[in-house]
JSON list of C-alpha atoms in Angstrom, two decimals:
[
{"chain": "A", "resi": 1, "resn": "UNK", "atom": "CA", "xyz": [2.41, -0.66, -19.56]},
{"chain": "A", "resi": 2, "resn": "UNK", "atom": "CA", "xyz": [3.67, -4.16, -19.25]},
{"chain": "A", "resi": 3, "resn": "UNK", "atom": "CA", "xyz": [7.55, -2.73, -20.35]},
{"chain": "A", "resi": 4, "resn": "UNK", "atom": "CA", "xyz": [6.86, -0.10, -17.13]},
{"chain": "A", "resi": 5, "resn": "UNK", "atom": "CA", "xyz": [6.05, -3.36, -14.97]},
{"chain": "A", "resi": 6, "resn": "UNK", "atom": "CA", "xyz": [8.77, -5.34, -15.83]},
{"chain": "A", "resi": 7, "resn": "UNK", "atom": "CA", "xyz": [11.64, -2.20, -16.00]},
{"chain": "A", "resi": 8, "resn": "UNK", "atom": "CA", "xyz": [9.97, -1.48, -12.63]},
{"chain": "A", "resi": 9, "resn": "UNK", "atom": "CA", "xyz": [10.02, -4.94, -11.55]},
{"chain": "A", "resi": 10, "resn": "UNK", "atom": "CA", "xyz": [14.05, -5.41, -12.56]},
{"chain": "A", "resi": 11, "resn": "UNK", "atom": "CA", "xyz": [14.76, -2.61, -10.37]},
{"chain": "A", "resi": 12, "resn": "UNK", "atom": "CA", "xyz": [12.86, -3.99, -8.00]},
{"chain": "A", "resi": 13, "resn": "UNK", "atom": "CA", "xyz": [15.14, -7.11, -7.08]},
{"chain": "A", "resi": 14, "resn": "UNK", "atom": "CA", "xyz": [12.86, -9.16, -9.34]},
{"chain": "A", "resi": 15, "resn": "UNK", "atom": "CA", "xyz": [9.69, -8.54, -6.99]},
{"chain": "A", "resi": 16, "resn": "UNK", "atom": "CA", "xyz": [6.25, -7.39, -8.62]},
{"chain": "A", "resi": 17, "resn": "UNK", "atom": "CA", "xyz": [6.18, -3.69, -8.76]},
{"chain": "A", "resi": 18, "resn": "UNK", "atom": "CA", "xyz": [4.21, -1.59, -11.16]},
{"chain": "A", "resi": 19, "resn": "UNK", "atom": "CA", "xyz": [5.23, 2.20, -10.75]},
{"chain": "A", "resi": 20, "resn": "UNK", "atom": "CA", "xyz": [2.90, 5.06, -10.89]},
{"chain": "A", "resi": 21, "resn": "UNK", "atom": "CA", "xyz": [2.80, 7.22, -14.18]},
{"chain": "A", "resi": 22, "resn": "UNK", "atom": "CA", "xyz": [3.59, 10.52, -14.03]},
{"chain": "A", "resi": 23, "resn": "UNK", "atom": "CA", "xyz": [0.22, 11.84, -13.50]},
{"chain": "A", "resi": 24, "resn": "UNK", "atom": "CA", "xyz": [-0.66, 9.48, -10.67]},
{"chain": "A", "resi": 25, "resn": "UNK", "atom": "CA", "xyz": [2.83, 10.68, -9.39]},
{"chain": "A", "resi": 26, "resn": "UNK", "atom": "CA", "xyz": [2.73, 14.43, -9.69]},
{"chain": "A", "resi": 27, "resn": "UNK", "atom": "CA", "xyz": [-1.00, 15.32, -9.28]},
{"chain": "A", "resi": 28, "resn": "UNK", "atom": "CA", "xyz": [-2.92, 12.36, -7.81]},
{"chain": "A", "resi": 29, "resn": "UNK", "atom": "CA", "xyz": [-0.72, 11.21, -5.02]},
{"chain": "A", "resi": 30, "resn": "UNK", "atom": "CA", "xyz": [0.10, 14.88, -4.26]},
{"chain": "A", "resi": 31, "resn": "UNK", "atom": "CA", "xyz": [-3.16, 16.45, -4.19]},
{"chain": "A", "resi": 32, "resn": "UNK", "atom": "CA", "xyz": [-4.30, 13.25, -2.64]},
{"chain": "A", "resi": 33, "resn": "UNK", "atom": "CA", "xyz": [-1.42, 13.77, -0.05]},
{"chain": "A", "resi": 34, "resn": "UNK", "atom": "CA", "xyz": [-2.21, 17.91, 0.33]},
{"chain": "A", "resi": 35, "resn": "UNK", "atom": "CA", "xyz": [-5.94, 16.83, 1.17]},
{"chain": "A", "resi": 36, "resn": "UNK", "atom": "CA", "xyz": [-4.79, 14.02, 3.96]},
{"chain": "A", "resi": 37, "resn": "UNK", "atom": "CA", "xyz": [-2.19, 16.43, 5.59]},
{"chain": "A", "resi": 38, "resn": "UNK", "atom": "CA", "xyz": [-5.12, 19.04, 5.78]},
{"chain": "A", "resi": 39, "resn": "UNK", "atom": "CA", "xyz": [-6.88, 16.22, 7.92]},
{"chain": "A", "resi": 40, "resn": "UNK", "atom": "CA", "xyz": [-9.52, 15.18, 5.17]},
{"chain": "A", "resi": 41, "resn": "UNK", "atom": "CA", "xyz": [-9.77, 11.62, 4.54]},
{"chain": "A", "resi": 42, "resn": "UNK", "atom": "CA", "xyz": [-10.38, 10.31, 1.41]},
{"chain": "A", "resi": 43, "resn": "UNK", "atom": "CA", "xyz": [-11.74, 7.27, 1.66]},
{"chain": "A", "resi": 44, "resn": "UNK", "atom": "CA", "xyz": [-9.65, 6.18, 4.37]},
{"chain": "A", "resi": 45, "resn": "UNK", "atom": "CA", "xyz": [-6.40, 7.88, 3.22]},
{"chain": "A", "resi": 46, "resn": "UNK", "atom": "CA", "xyz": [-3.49, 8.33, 5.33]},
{"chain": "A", "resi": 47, "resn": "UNK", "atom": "CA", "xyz": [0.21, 9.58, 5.00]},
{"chain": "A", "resi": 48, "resn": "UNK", "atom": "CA", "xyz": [2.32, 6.95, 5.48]},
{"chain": "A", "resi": 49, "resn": "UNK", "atom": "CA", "xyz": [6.10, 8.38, 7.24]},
{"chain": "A", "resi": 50, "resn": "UNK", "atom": "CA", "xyz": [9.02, 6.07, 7.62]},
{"chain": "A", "resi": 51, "resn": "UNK", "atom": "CA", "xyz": [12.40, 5.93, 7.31]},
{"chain": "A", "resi": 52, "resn": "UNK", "atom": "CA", "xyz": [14.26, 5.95, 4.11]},
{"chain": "A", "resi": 53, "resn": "UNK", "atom": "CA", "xyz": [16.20, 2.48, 3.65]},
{"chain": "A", "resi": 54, "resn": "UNK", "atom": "CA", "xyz": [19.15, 4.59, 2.25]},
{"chain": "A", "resi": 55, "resn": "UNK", "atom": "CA", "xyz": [18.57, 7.84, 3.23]},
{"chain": "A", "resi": 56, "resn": "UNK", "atom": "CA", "xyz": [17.59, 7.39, 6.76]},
{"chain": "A", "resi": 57, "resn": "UNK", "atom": "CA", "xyz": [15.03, 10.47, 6.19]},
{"chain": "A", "resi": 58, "resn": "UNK", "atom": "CA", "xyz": [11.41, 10.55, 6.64]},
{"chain": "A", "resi": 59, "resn": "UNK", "atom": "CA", "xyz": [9.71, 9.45, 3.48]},
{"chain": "A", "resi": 60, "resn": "UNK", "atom": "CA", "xyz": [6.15, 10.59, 2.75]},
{"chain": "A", "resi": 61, "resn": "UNK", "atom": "CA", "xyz": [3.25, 8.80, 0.47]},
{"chain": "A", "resi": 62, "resn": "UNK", "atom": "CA", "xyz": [-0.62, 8.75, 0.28]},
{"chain": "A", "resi": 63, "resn": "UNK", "atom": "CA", "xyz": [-1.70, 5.31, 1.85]},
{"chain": "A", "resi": 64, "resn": "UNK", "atom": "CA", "xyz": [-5.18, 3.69, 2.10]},
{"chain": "A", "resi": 65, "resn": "UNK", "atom": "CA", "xyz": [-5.67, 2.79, 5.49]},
{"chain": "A", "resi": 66, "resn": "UNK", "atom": "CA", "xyz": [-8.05, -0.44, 5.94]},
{"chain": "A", "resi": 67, "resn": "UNK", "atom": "CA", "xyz": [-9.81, -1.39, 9.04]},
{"chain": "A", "resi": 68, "resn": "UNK", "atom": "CA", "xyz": [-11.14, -5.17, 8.77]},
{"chain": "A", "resi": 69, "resn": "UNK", "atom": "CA", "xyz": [-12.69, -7.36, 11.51]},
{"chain": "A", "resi": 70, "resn": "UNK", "atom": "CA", "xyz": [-11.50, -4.72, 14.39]},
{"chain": "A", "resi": 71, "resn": "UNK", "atom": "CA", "xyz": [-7.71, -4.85, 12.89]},
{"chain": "A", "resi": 72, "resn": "UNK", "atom": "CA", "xyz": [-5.69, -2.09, 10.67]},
{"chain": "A", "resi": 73, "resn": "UNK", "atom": "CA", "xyz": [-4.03, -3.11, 7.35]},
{"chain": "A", "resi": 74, "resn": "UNK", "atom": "CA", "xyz": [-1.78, -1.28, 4.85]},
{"chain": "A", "resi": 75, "resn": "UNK", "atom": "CA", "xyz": [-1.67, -3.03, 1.29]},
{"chain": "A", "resi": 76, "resn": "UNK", "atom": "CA", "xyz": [0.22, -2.54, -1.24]},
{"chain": "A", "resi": 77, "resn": "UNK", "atom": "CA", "xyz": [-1.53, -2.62, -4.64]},
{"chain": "A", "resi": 78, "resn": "UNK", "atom": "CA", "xyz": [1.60, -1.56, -6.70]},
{"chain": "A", "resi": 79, "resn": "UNK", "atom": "CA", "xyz": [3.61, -4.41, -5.02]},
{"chain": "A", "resi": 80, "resn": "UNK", "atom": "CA", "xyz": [6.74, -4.72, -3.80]},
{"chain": "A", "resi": 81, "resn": "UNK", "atom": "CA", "xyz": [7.31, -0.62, -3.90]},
{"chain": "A", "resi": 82, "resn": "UNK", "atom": "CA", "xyz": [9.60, 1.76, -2.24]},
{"chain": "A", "resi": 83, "resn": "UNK", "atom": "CA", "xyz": [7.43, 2.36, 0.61]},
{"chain": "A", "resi": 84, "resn": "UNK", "atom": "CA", "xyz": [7.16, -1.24, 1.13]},
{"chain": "A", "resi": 85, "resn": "UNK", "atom": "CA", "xyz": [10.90, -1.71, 1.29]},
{"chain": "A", "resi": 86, "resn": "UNK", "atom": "CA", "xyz": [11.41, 1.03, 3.77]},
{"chain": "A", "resi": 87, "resn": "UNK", "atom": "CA", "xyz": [8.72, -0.41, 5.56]},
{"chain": "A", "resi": 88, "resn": "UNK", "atom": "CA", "xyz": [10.94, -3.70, 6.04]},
{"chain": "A", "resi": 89, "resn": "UNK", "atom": "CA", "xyz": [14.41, -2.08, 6.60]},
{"chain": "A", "resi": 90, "resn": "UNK", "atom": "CA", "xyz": [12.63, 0.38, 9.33]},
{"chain": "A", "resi": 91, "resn": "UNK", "atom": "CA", "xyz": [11.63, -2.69, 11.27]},
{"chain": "A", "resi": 92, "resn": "UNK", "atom": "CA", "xyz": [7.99, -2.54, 10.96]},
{"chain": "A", "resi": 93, "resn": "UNK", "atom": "CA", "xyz": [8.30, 0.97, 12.35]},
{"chain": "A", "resi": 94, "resn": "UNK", "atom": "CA", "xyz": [6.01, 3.72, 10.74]},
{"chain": "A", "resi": 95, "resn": "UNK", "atom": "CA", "xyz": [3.72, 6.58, 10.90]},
{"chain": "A", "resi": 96, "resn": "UNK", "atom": "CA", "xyz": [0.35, 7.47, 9.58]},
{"chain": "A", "resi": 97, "resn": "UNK", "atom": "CA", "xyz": [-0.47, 11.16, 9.46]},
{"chain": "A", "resi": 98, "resn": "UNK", "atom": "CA", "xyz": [-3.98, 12.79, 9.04]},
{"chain": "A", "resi": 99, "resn": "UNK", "atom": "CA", "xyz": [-4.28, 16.71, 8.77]},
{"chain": "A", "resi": 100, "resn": "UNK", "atom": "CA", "xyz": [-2.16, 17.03, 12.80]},
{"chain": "A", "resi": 101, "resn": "UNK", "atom": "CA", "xyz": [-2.47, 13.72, 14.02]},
{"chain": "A", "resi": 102, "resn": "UNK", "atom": "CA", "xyz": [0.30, 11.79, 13.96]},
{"chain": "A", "resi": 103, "resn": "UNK", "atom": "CA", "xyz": [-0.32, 7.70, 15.06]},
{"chain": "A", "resi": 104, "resn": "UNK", "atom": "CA", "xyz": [3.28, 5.46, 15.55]},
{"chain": "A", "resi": 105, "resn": "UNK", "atom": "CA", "xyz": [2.85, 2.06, 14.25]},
{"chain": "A", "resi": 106, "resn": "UNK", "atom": "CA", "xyz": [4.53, -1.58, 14.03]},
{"chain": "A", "resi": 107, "resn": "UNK", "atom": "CA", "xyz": [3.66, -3.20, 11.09]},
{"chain": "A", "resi": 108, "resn": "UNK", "atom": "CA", "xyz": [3.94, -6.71, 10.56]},
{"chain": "A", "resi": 109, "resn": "UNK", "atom": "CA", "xyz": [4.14, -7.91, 7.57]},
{"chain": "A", "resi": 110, "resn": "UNK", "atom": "CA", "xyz": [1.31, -11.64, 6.75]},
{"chain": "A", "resi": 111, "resn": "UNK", "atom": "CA", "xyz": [2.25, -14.31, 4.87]},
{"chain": "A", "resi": 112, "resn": "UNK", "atom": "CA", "xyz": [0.67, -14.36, 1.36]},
{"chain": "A", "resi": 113, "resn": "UNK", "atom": "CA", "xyz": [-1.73, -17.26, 2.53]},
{"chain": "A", "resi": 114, "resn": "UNK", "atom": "CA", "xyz": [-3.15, -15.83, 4.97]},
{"chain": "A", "resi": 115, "resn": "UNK", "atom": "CA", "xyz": [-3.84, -12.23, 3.37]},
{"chain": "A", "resi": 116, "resn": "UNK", "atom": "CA", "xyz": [-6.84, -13.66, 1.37]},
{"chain": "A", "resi": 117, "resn": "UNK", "atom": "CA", "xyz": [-9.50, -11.95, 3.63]},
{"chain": "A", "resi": 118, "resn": "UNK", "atom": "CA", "xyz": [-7.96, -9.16, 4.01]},
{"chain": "A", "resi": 119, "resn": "UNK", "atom": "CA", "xyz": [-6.83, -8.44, 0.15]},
{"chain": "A", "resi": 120, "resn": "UNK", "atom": "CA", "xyz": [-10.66, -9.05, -0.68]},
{"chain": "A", "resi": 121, "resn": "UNK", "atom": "CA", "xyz": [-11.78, -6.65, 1.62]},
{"chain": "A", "resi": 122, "resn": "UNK", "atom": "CA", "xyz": [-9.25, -3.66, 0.41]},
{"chain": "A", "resi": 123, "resn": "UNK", "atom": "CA", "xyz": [-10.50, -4.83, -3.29]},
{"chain": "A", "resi": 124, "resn": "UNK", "atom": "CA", "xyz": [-14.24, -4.58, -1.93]},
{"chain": "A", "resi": 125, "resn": "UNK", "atom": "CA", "xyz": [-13.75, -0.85, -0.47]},
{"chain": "A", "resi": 126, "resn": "UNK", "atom": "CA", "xyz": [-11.05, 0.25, -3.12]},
{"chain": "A", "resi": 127, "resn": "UNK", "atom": "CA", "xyz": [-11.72, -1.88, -6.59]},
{"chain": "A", "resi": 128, "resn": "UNK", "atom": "CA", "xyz": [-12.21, 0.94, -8.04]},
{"chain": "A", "resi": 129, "resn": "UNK", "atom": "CA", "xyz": [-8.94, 3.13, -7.75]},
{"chain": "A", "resi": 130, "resn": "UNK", "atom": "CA", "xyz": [-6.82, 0.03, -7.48]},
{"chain": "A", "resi": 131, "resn": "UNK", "atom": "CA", "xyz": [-8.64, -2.79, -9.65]},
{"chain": "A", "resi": 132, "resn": "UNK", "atom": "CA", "xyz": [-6.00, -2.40, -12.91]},
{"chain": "A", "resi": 133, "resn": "UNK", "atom": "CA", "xyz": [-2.95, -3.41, -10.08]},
{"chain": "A", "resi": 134, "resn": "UNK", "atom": "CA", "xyz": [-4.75, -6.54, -9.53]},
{"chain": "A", "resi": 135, "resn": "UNK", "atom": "CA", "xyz": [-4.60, -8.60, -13.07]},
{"chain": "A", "resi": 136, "resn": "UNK", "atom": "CA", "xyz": [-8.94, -9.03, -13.26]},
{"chain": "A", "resi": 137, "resn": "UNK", "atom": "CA", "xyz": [-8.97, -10.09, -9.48]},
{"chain": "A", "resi": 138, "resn": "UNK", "atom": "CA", "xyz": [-11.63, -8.92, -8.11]},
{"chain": "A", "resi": 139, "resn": "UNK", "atom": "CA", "xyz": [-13.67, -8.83, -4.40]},
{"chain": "A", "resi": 140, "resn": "UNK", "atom": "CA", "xyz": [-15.78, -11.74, -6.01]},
{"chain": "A", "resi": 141, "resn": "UNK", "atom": "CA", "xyz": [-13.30, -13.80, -7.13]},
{"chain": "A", "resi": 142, "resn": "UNK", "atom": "CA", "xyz": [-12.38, -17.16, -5.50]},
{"chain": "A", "resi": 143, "resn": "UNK", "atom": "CA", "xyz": [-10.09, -17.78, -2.57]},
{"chain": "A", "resi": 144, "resn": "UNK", "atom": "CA", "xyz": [-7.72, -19.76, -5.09]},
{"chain": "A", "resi": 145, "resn": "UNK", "atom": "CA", "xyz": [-7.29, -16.73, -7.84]},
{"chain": "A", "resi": 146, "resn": "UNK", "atom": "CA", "xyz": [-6.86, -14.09, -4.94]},
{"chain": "A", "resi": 147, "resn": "UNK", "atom": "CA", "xyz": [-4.39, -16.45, -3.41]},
{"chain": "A", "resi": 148, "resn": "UNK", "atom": "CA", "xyz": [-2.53, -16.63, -6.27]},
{"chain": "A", "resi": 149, "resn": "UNK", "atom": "CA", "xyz": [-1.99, -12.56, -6.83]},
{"chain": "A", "resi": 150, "resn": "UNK", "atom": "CA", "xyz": [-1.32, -12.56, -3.04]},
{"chain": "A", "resi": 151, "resn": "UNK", "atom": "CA", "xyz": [2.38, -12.95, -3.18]},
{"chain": "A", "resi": 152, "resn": "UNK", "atom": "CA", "xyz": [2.51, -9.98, -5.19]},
{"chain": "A", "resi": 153, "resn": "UNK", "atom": "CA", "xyz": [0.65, -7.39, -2.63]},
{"chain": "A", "resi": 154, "resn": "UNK", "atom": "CA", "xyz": [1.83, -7.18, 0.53]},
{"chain": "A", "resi": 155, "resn": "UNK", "atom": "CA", "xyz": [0.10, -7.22, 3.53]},
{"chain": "A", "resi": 156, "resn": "UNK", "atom": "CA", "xyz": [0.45, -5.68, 6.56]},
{"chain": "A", "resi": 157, "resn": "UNK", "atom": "CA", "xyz": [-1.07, -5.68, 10.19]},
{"chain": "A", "resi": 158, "resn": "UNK", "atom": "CA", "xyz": [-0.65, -1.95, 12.19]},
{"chain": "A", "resi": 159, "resn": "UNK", "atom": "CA", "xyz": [-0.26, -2.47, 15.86]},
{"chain": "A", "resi": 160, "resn": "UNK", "atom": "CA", "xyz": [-0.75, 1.09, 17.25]},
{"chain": "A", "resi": 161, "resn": "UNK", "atom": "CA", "xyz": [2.62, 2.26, 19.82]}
]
């Protein structure tokens, strides 16, 4: 596990990155993906659509949408993934989809100091199917040791278009 971190985080431009297995990759996030496009949540899942960096197509994973003191969030567990990257080259420009619905977003991405509250609320709905991303961190533990992980999950804000 810690060789697929670091391979994943060398690819990665250096940034933290741990990248799903193959089962996570071929069954979870799929079936996980079939059940959002059908327009059942799971637990707050969403599709997340935006443009491929490269490509310039539409690029499609299972998200967990959080909704914290009135505001929407996207985290990113794994770290500093594809979908984050796009993310950034797109501008802050994406789309979540549920079963039909389609909502446009901007996304802006927080500073690592001031995604405490909201990376101990995504750990308080979601410890457990994300806990293992999060070295022991955990919904309980103090302001210091989340800020400390925080650089390593991005954060960010949805602004509905």
């Amino acid at each position: 596990m810690s060789e697929q971190r670091d391979q994943a985080s060398s690819r990665a431009g250096g940034a933290h990155y741990l990248a799903p297995g193959w089962f996570t990759r071929n069954v979870a996030n799929r079936l996980v993906a079939l059940v959002t496009r059908a327009g059942v949540s799971v637990l707050g899942s969403r599709v997340l659509e935006v443009r491929g960096r490269s490509s310039g197509q539409p690029r499609r994973t299972p998200v967990n949408l959080l909704t914290y003191e009135g505001r929407q969030y996207l985290v990113s567990a794994r770290g500093h993934g594809q979908w984050v990257r796009n993310v950034r080259a797109a501008g802050g420009e994406l789309s979540l989809l549920r079963g039909r619905s389609r909502t446009l977003y901007h996304a802006d991405e927080l500073d690592p100091a001031d995604s405490v509250a909201v990376l101990r609320a995504y750990l308080k709905r979601w410890k457990a199917e994300v806990g293992a991303f999060f070295d022991g961190i955990g919904p309980d533990s103090t302001d210091e040791e989340i800020r400390r992980i925080a650089p390593r999950h991005p954060v960010f804000t949805l602004t509905a278009r």
